[in-house]
Amino acid sequence: DIQMTQSPSSLSASVGDRVTITCRASQSISTYLNWYQQKPGKAPKLLIYAASSLQTGVPSRFSGSGSGTDFTVTISSLQPEDFATYYCQESYSIPHTFGQGTKLEIK
Amino acid sequence: QVQLQESGPGLVKPSETLSLTCTVSGGSISGHYGSWIRQPPGMKLELIGYIYYSGSTTYNPSLKGRVSISVDTSKNQFSLKLSSVTAADTAVYYCAKKGGKTKGYAFDYWGQGTLVTVSS
C-alpha cells in the first residue's frame, strides 16, 4: 500500500494567516492526489482534486500543488470557517489511502 | 445537486453481518462509482471499496473476504455487507460517489455518515 504522511499533524493559526499543509506519498503518484476538509461530526468535503484543481464552489483562497511524491495545500488568508481537519488522499492505486489528517486550530 | 444518504442499523452484534444501503438522489447512479468509506472514532478515513454501476467491484485488500458491495440501479441505491464484525469495525460509515478521470477519481459527493457500533 502507498503510505500518505501529512505534516504537521496539528497547526495553530490566526484569521488572515497564510497556511500550508504538506502531504508526502511513499512512492510516486503522479498528480493523483486529493484534499478534503472535515469539520466535527460532518462528512469530508472535497476541496482539491488531481493535485491542483479546485472543486466547484470551493473558495479561491484554497490552492494545491505538487506532483510525484510531494504535495501541498495552501490557504491564502484563513477565514473562521476554515478551522477544521484536512486530509490528503491518493487515488493512484488501491486502497486509495488517506493521510492521518492535519487539525487546523485557532490561535 | 447529487445527494447521498446512508441507512441501516446503528448497532450490530459481534460475529454478525453489518448491512448498510446508500440512496442516491438528484442524479442517476448510472455511469458512476459508488463507494463505502469508514472512519473509526478519532481515526483517519479508510476506503472499504467501490462498485461501478455495471456491478464491477473493487475492495480494500485488508477487508477482502468479509466485504460485499452491490448495486440496484432501478432504485438508485448501492449497498454494503461486512461479515464477521468485531469491535474494530465500529466506525462512522460514509457512502460517497467516486468521480471519474476528469475528477482525478476523487470522492466528490458524500453522504452524512452513519455510526455503526459493534457490541453485544
PDB file of C-alpha atoms in Angstrom:
ATOM      1  CA  ASP A   1       0.000   0.000   0.000  1.00  0.00           C
ATOM      2  CA  ILE A   2       1.068   3.596  -0.607  1.00  0.00           C
ATOM      3  CA  GLN A   3       1.613   5.454   2.675  1.00  0.00           C
ATOM      4  CA  MET A   4       0.494   9.077   2.905  1.00  0.00           C
ATOM      5  CA  THR A   5       2.184  11.250   5.529  1.00  0.00           C
ATOM      6  CA  GLN A   6       0.871  14.711   6.374  1.00  0.00           C
ATOM      7  CA  SER A   7       2.704  17.430   8.234  1.00  0.00           C
ATOM      8  CA  PRO A   8       2.152  18.981  10.564  1.00  0.00           C
ATOM      9  CA  SER A   9      -0.363  16.839  12.466  1.00  0.00           C
ATOM     10  CA  SER A  10      -1.780  19.983  14.051  1.00  0.00           C
ATOM     11  CA  LEU A  11      -1.385  23.662  13.443  1.00  0.00           C
ATOM     12  CA  SER A  12      -2.480  26.818  15.278  1.00  0.00           C
ATOM     13  CA  ALA A  13      -3.058  29.917  13.195  1.00  0.00           C
ATOM     14  CA  SER A  14      -4.966  33.177  13.194  1.00  0.00           C
ATOM     15  CA  VAL A  15      -7.632  34.574  10.913  1.00  0.00           C
ATOM     16  CA  GLY A  16      -5.905  36.169   7.946  1.00  0.00           C
ATOM     17  CA  ASP A  17      -2.803  33.959   8.125  1.00  0.00           C
ATOM     18  CA  ARG A  18      -1.394  32.091   5.140  1.00  0.00           C
ATOM     19  CA  VAL A  19      -1.201  28.374   5.915  1.00  0.00           C
ATOM     20  CA  THR A  20       0.405  25.476   4.073  1.00  0.00           C
ATOM     21  CA  ILE A  21      -0.097  21.763   4.795  1.00  0.00           C
ATOM     22  CA  THR A  22       2.178  19.150   3.279  1.00  0.00           C
ATOM     23  CA  CYS A  23       1.471  15.585   2.179  1.00  0.00           C
ATOM     24  CA  ARG A  24       4.136  13.086   1.135  1.00  0.00           C
ATOM     25  CA  ALA A  25       3.473   9.791  -0.646  1.00  0.00           C
ATOM     26  CA  SER A  26       5.693   6.760  -0.118  1.00  0.00           C
ATOM     27  CA  GLN A  27       6.018   6.355  -3.886  1.00  0.00           C
ATOM     28  CA  SER A  28       5.247   8.450  -6.941  1.00  0.00           C
ATOM     29  CA  ILE A  29       1.540   9.003  -7.528  1.00  0.00           C
ATOM     30  CA  SER A  30       1.821  11.489 -10.399  1.00  0.00           C
ATOM     31  CA  THR A  31      -0.944  14.026  -9.655  1.00  0.00           C
ATOM     32  CA  TYR A  32      -3.468  11.539  -8.269  1.00  0.00           C
ATOM     33  CA  LEU A  33      -3.768  13.474  -5.023  1.00  0.00           C
ATOM     34  CA  ASN A  34      -6.890  14.953  -3.479  1.00  0.00           C
ATOM     35  CA  TRP A  35      -7.531  17.173  -0.457  1.00  0.00           C
ATOM     36  CA  TYR A  36     -10.582  17.137   1.818  1.00  0.00           C
ATOM     37  CA  GLN A  37     -11.818  19.330   4.658  1.00  0.00           C
ATOM     38  CA  GLN A  38     -13.696  17.753   7.543  1.00  0.00           C
ATOM     39  CA  LYS A  39     -15.485  19.578  10.349  1.00  0.00           C
ATOM     40  CA  PRO A  40     -16.501  17.801  13.585  1.00  0.00           C
ATOM     41  CA  GLY A  41     -19.474  15.497  13.097  1.00  0.00           C
ATOM     42  CA  LYS A  42     -19.602  16.159   9.353  1.00  0.00           C
ATOM     43  CA  ALA A  43     -18.623  14.275   6.233  1.00  0.00           C
ATOM     44  CA  PRO A  44     -15.412  15.220   4.444  1.00  0.00           C
ATOM     45  CA  LYS A  45     -15.760  17.790   1.682  1.00  0.00           C
ATOM     46  CA  LEU A  46     -13.641  17.641  -1.467  1.00  0.00           C
ATOM     47  CA  LEU A  47     -11.528  20.800  -1.874  1.00  0.00           C
ATOM     48  CA  ILE A  48      -8.847  19.971  -4.436  1.00  0.00           C
ATOM     49  CA  TYR A  49      -8.600  17.085  -6.899  1.00  0.00           C
ATOM     50  CA  ALA A  50      -5.795  15.990  -9.205  1.00  0.00           C
ATOM     51  CA  ALA A  51      -3.324  17.887  -7.002  1.00  0.00           C
ATOM     52  CA  SER A  52      -4.263  21.376  -8.149  1.00  0.00           C
ATOM     53  CA  SER A  53      -7.831  21.546  -9.492  1.00  0.00           C
ATOM     54  CA  LEU A  54     -10.314  23.417  -7.324  1.00  0.00           C
ATOM     55  CA  GLN A  55     -13.620  21.634  -6.762  1.00  0.00           C
ATOM     56  CA  THR A  56     -16.676  23.621  -7.872  1.00  0.00           C
ATOM     57  CA  GLY A  57     -17.834  26.012  -5.179  1.00  0.00           C
ATOM     58  CA  VAL A  58     -14.602  25.972  -3.151  1.00  0.00           C
ATOM     59  CA  PRO A  59     -13.230  29.467  -2.431  1.00  0.00           C
ATOM     60  CA  SER A  60     -10.209  30.565  -4.442  1.00  0.00           C
ATOM     61  CA  ARG A  61      -8.171  31.129  -1.263  1.00  0.00           C
ATOM     62  CA  PHE A  62      -7.551  27.363  -1.387  1.00  0.00           C
ATOM     63  CA  SER A  63      -4.894  26.124  -3.786  1.00  0.00           C
ATOM     64  CA  GLY A  64      -2.989  22.889  -4.287  1.00  0.00           C
ATOM     65  CA  SER A  65       0.292  21.996  -5.904  1.00  0.00           C
ATOM     66  CA  GLY A  66       2.746  19.159  -6.345  1.00  0.00           C
ATOM     67  CA  SER A  67       3.387  16.003  -8.293  1.00  0.00           C
ATOM     68  CA  GLY A  68       5.209  12.748  -7.774  1.00  0.00           C
ATOM     69  CA  THR A  69       5.580  12.341  -4.020  1.00  0.00           C
ATOM     70  CA  ASP A  70       5.301  15.839  -2.528  1.00  0.00           C
ATOM     71  CA  PHE A  71       2.134  17.922  -2.379  1.00  0.00           C
ATOM     72  CA  THR A  72       0.816  20.976  -0.592  1.00  0.00           C
ATOM     73  CA  VAL A  73      -2.465  22.703   0.037  1.00  0.00           C
ATOM     74  CA  THR A  74      -2.358  26.400   0.859  1.00  0.00           C
ATOM     75  CA  ILE A  75      -4.986  28.675   2.333  1.00  0.00           C
ATOM     76  CA  SER A  76      -4.006  32.195   1.366  1.00  0.00           C
ATOM     77  CA  SER A  77      -5.946  34.060   4.065  1.00  0.00           C
ATOM     78  CA  LEU A  78      -7.566  31.989   6.788  1.00  0.00           C
ATOM     79  CA  GLN A  79     -11.240  32.572   7.449  1.00  0.00           C
ATOM     80  CA  PRO A  80     -13.106  31.484  10.600  1.00  0.00           C
ATOM     81  CA  GLU A  81     -14.892  28.715   8.687  1.00  0.00           C
ATOM     82  CA  ASP A  82     -11.565  27.165   7.603  1.00  0.00           C
ATOM     83  CA  PHE A  83     -10.720  25.789  11.042  1.00  0.00           C
ATOM     84  CA  ALA A  84     -11.143  22.054  10.515  1.00  0.00           C
ATOM     85  CA  THR A  85      -9.177  18.867   9.846  1.00  0.00           C
ATOM     86  CA  TYR A  86      -7.634  18.427   6.405  1.00  0.00           C
ATOM     87  CA  TYR A  87      -6.877  15.074   4.772  1.00  0.00           C
ATOM     88  CA  CYS A  88      -4.922  14.212   1.680  1.00  0.00           C
ATOM     89  CA  GLN A  89      -5.812  11.058  -0.270  1.00  0.00           C
ATOM     90  CA  GLU A  90      -4.142   9.242  -3.149  1.00  0.00           C
ATOM     91  CA  SER A  91      -6.295   7.925  -5.970  1.00  0.00           C
ATOM     92  CA  TYR A  92      -3.380   6.265  -7.800  1.00  0.00           C
ATOM     93  CA  SER A  93      -3.851   2.711  -6.532  1.00  0.00           C
ATOM     94  CA  ILE A  94      -5.992   0.622  -4.217  1.00  0.00           C
ATOM     95  CA  PRO A  95      -6.644   1.171  -1.333  1.00  0.00           C
ATOM     96  CA  HIS A  96      -6.671   4.915  -2.132  1.00  0.00           C
ATOM     97  CA  THR A  97      -5.007   5.698   1.208  1.00  0.00           C
ATOM     98  CA  PHE A  98      -5.846   8.802   3.212  1.00  0.00           C
ATOM     99  CA  GLY A  99      -3.311  10.744   5.245  1.00  0.00           C
ATOM    100  CA  GLN A 100      -3.657  10.872   9.010  1.00  0.00           C
ATOM    101  CA  GLY A 101      -5.052  14.393   8.949  1.00  0.00           C
ATOM    102  CA  THR A 102      -3.932  17.887   9.928  1.00  0.00           C
ATOM    103  CA  LYS A 103      -6.028  19.650  12.534  1.00  0.00           C
ATOM    104  CA  LEU A 104      -6.083  23.401  11.964  1.00  0.00           C
ATOM    105  CA  GLU A 105      -6.944  25.260  15.147  1.00  0.00           C
ATOM    106  CA  ILE A 106      -7.485  28.877  16.066  1.00  0.00           C
ATOM    107  CA  LYS A 107      -4.514  30.517  17.785  1.00  0.00           C
TER     108      LYS A 107
ATOM    109  CA  GLN B   1     -27.062  18.513  -6.894  1.00  0.00           C
ATOM    110  CA  VAL B   2     -26.288  14.872  -6.140  1.00  0.00           C
ATOM    111  CA  GLN B   3     -27.149  13.788  -2.599  1.00  0.00           C
ATOM    112  CA  LEU B   4     -26.364  10.521  -0.842  1.00  0.00           C
ATOM    113  CA  GLN B   5     -27.974   9.100   2.281  1.00  0.00           C
ATOM    114  CA  GLU B   6     -26.888   6.077   4.311  1.00  0.00           C
ATOM    115  CA  SER B   7     -29.398   3.871   6.103  1.00  0.00           C
ATOM    116  CA  GLY B   8     -29.172   0.760   8.253  1.00  0.00           C
ATOM    117  CA  PRO B   9     -28.819  -0.472  11.834  1.00  0.00           C
ATOM    118  CA  GLY B  10     -26.658   1.535  14.199  1.00  0.00           C
ATOM    119  CA  LEU B  11     -25.867  -1.452  16.404  1.00  0.00           C
ATOM    120  CA  VAL B  12     -24.548  -4.825  15.271  1.00  0.00           C
ATOM    121  CA  LYS B  13     -23.539  -7.781  17.440  1.00  0.00           C
ATOM    122  CA  PRO B  14     -20.033  -9.254  17.202  1.00  0.00           C
ATOM    123  CA  SER B  15     -19.668 -12.009  14.547  1.00  0.00           C
ATOM    124  CA  GLU B  16     -22.801 -10.813  12.739  1.00  0.00           C
ATOM    125  CA  THR B  17     -23.075  -9.004   9.392  1.00  0.00           C
ATOM    126  CA  LEU B  18     -23.213  -5.232   9.064  1.00  0.00           C
ATOM    127  CA  SER B  19     -25.594  -4.110   6.303  1.00  0.00           C
ATOM    128  CA  LEU B  20     -25.962  -0.559   5.003  1.00  0.00           C
ATOM    129  CA  THR B  21     -27.674   0.998   1.993  1.00  0.00           C
ATOM    130  CA  CYS B  22     -26.883   4.258   0.234  1.00  0.00           C
ATOM    131  CA  THR B  23     -29.676   6.007  -1.650  1.00  0.00           C
ATOM    132  CA  VAL B  24     -28.649   8.477  -4.334  1.00  0.00           C
ATOM    133  CA  SER B  25     -30.899  11.401  -5.267  1.00  0.00           C
ATOM    134  CA  GLY B  26     -30.549  14.360  -7.595  1.00  0.00           C
ATOM    135  CA  GLY B  27     -28.904  12.257 -10.264  1.00  0.00           C
ATOM    136  CA  SER B  28     -28.617   8.760 -11.642  1.00  0.00           C
ATOM    137  CA  ILE B  29     -26.099   6.285 -10.324  1.00  0.00           C
ATOM    138  CA  SER B  30     -25.645   5.021 -13.869  1.00  0.00           C
ATOM    139  CA  GLY B  31     -22.251   5.863 -15.261  1.00  0.00           C
ATOM    140  CA  HIS B  32     -20.751   6.383 -11.843  1.00  0.00           C
ATOM    141  CA  TYR B  33     -18.945   4.610  -9.000  1.00  0.00           C
ATOM    142  CA  GLY B  34     -20.490   4.232  -5.544  1.00  0.00           C
ATOM    143  CA  SER B  35     -18.058   3.887  -2.658  1.00  0.00           C
ATOM    144  CA  TRP B  36     -18.040   2.990   1.007  1.00  0.00           C
ATOM    145  CA  ILE B  37     -15.548   4.673   3.329  1.00  0.00           C
ATOM    146  CA  ARG B  38     -15.325   4.382   7.102  1.00  0.00           C
ATOM    147  CA  GLN B  39     -13.767   6.339   9.949  1.00  0.00           C
ATOM    148  CA  PRO B  40     -13.237   4.736  13.362  1.00  0.00           C
ATOM    149  CA  PRO B  41     -13.642   7.208  16.251  1.00  0.00           C
ATOM    150  CA  GLY B  42     -10.750   9.677  16.302  1.00  0.00           C
ATOM    151  CA  MET B  43      -9.001   7.966  13.418  1.00  0.00           C
ATOM    152  CA  LYS B  44      -8.376   8.532   9.741  1.00  0.00           C
ATOM    153  CA  LEU B  45     -10.566   7.585   6.811  1.00  0.00           C
ATOM    154  CA  GLU B  46     -10.342   4.150   5.187  1.00  0.00           C
ATOM    155  CA  LEU B  47     -11.725   3.022   1.840  1.00  0.00           C
ATOM    156  CA  ILE B  48     -13.815  -0.130   2.123  1.00  0.00           C
ATOM    157  CA  GLY B  49     -14.484  -0.495  -1.582  1.00  0.00           C
ATOM    158  CA  TYR B  50     -16.479   0.733  -4.541  1.00  0.00           C
ATOM    159  CA  ILE B  51     -18.768  -0.514  -7.272  1.00  0.00           C
ATOM    160  CA  TYR B  52     -19.331   0.656 -10.819  1.00  0.00           C
ATOM    161  CA  TYR B  53     -22.986   0.918 -11.858  1.00  0.00           C
ATOM    162  CA  SER B  54     -22.438  -2.113 -14.090  1.00  0.00           C
ATOM    163  CA  GLY B  55     -21.647  -4.200 -10.993  1.00  0.00           C
ATOM    164  CA  SER B  56     -17.855  -4.343 -11.182  1.00  0.00           C
ATOM    165  CA  THR B  57     -16.366  -4.145  -7.689  1.00  0.00           C
ATOM    166  CA  THR B  58     -13.053  -3.200  -6.101  1.00  0.00           C
ATOM    167  CA  TYR B  59     -12.349  -3.876  -2.437  1.00  0.00           C
ATOM    168  CA  ASN B  60      -9.693  -2.873   0.066  1.00  0.00           C
ATOM    169  CA  PRO B  61      -7.487  -5.979   0.339  1.00  0.00           C
ATOM    170  CA  SER B  62      -7.408  -5.594   4.127  1.00  0.00           C
ATOM    171  CA  LEU B  63     -11.145  -6.361   4.192  1.00  0.00           C
ATOM    172  CA  LYS B  64     -11.380  -8.746   1.276  1.00  0.00           C
ATOM    173  CA  GLY B  65     -13.250 -11.881   2.147  1.00  0.00           C
ATOM    174  CA  ARG B  66     -15.561 -10.062   4.559  1.00  0.00           C
ATOM    175  CA  VAL B  67     -16.947  -7.327   2.329  1.00  0.00           C
ATOM    176  CA  SER B  68     -19.518  -7.312  -0.430  1.00  0.00           C
ATOM    177  CA  ILE B  69     -20.866  -4.261  -2.274  1.00  0.00           C
ATOM    178  CA  SER B  70     -23.861  -4.476  -4.603  1.00  0.00           C
ATOM    179  CA  VAL B  71     -25.846  -2.027  -6.724  1.00  0.00           C
ATOM    180  CA  ASP B  72     -29.524  -1.689  -7.636  1.00  0.00           C
ATOM    181  CA  THR B  73     -29.772   0.813 -10.481  1.00  0.00           C
ATOM    182  CA  SER B  74     -33.587   0.583 -10.534  1.00  0.00           C
ATOM    183  CA  LYS B  75     -33.668   2.010  -7.001  1.00  0.00           C
ATOM    184  CA  ASN B  76     -30.599   4.260  -7.448  1.00  0.00           C
ATOM    185  CA  GLN B  77     -29.001   2.512  -4.478  1.00  0.00           C
ATOM    186  CA  PHE B  78     -25.860   0.640  -3.576  1.00  0.00           C
ATOM    187  CA  SER B  79     -25.299  -1.496  -0.515  1.00  0.00           C
ATOM    188  CA  LEU B  80     -22.570  -2.740   1.804  1.00  0.00           C
ATOM    189  CA  LYS B  81     -22.326  -6.014   3.682  1.00  0.00           C
ATOM    190  CA  LEU B  82     -19.446  -6.623   6.098  1.00  0.00           C
ATOM    191  CA  SER B  83     -19.413 -10.026   7.748  1.00  0.00           C
ATOM    192  CA  SER B  84     -17.921 -11.374  10.977  1.00  0.00           C
ATOM    193  CA  VAL B  85     -17.709  -7.933  12.546  1.00  0.00           C
ATOM    194  CA  THR B  86     -15.708  -7.176  15.684  1.00  0.00           C
ATOM    195  CA  ALA B  87     -15.332  -4.087  17.850  1.00  0.00           C
ATOM    196  CA  ALA B  88     -12.624  -2.920  15.436  1.00  0.00           C
ATOM    197  CA  ASP B  89     -15.352  -2.399  12.834  1.00  0.00           C
ATOM    198  CA  THR B  90     -17.043   0.267  14.976  1.00  0.00           C
ATOM    199  CA  ALA B  91     -16.909   3.423  12.863  1.00  0.00           C
ATOM    200  CA  VAL B  92     -18.824   6.110  11.050  1.00  0.00           C
ATOM    201  CA  TYR B  93     -19.622   4.641   7.651  1.00  0.00           C
ATOM    202  CA  TYR B  94     -19.894   7.013   4.693  1.00  0.00           C
ATOM    203  CA  CYS B  95     -21.128   6.360   1.213  1.00  0.00           C
ATOM    204  CA  ALA B  96     -19.596   8.544  -1.464  1.00  0.00           C
ATOM    205  CA  LYS B  97     -19.612   8.982  -5.202  1.00  0.00           C
ATOM    206  CA  LYS B  98     -16.219   8.431  -6.778  1.00  0.00           C
ATOM    207  CA  GLY B  99     -15.538  10.799  -9.632  1.00  0.00           C
ATOM    208  CA  GLY B 100     -14.146   9.670 -12.935  1.00  0.00           C
ATOM    209  CA  LYS B 101     -10.879  10.564 -14.647  1.00  0.00           C
ATOM    210  CA  THR B 102     -11.910  14.207 -15.098  1.00  0.00           C
ATOM    211  CA  LYS B 103     -12.230  14.489 -11.311  1.00  0.00           C
ATOM    212  CA  GLY B 104      -8.985  12.661 -10.581  1.00  0.00           C
ATOM    213  CA  TYR B 105     -11.001   9.722  -9.237  1.00  0.00           C
ATOM    214  CA  ALA B 106     -11.654  11.749  -6.071  1.00  0.00           C
ATOM    215  CA  PHE B 107     -14.671  11.228  -3.828  1.00  0.00           C
ATOM    216  CA  ASP B 108     -16.693  14.254  -4.854  1.00  0.00           C
ATOM    217  CA  TYR B 109     -20.031  13.756  -3.110  1.00  0.00           C
ATOM    218  CA  TRP B 110     -20.537  12.227   0.328  1.00  0.00           C
ATOM    219  CA  GLY B 111     -23.416  11.093   2.494  1.00  0.00           C
ATOM    220  CA  GLN B 112     -23.686  12.499   6.016  1.00  0.00           C
ATOM    221  CA  GLY B 113     -22.371   9.272   7.531  1.00  0.00           C
ATOM    222  CA  THR B 114     -23.889   6.794   9.947  1.00  0.00           C
ATOM    223  CA  LEU B 115     -22.321   5.499  13.150  1.00  0.00           C
ATOM    224  CA  VAL B 116     -22.274   1.728  13.435  1.00  0.00           C
ATOM    225  CA  THR B 117     -21.321   0.285  16.807  1.00  0.00           C
ATOM    226  CA  VAL B 118     -20.347  -3.350  17.196  1.00  0.00           C
ATOM    227  CA  SER B 119     -21.331  -4.517  20.645  1.00  0.00           C
ATOM    228  CA  SER B 120     -23.260  -7.293  22.315  1.00  0.00           C
TER     229      SER B 120
END
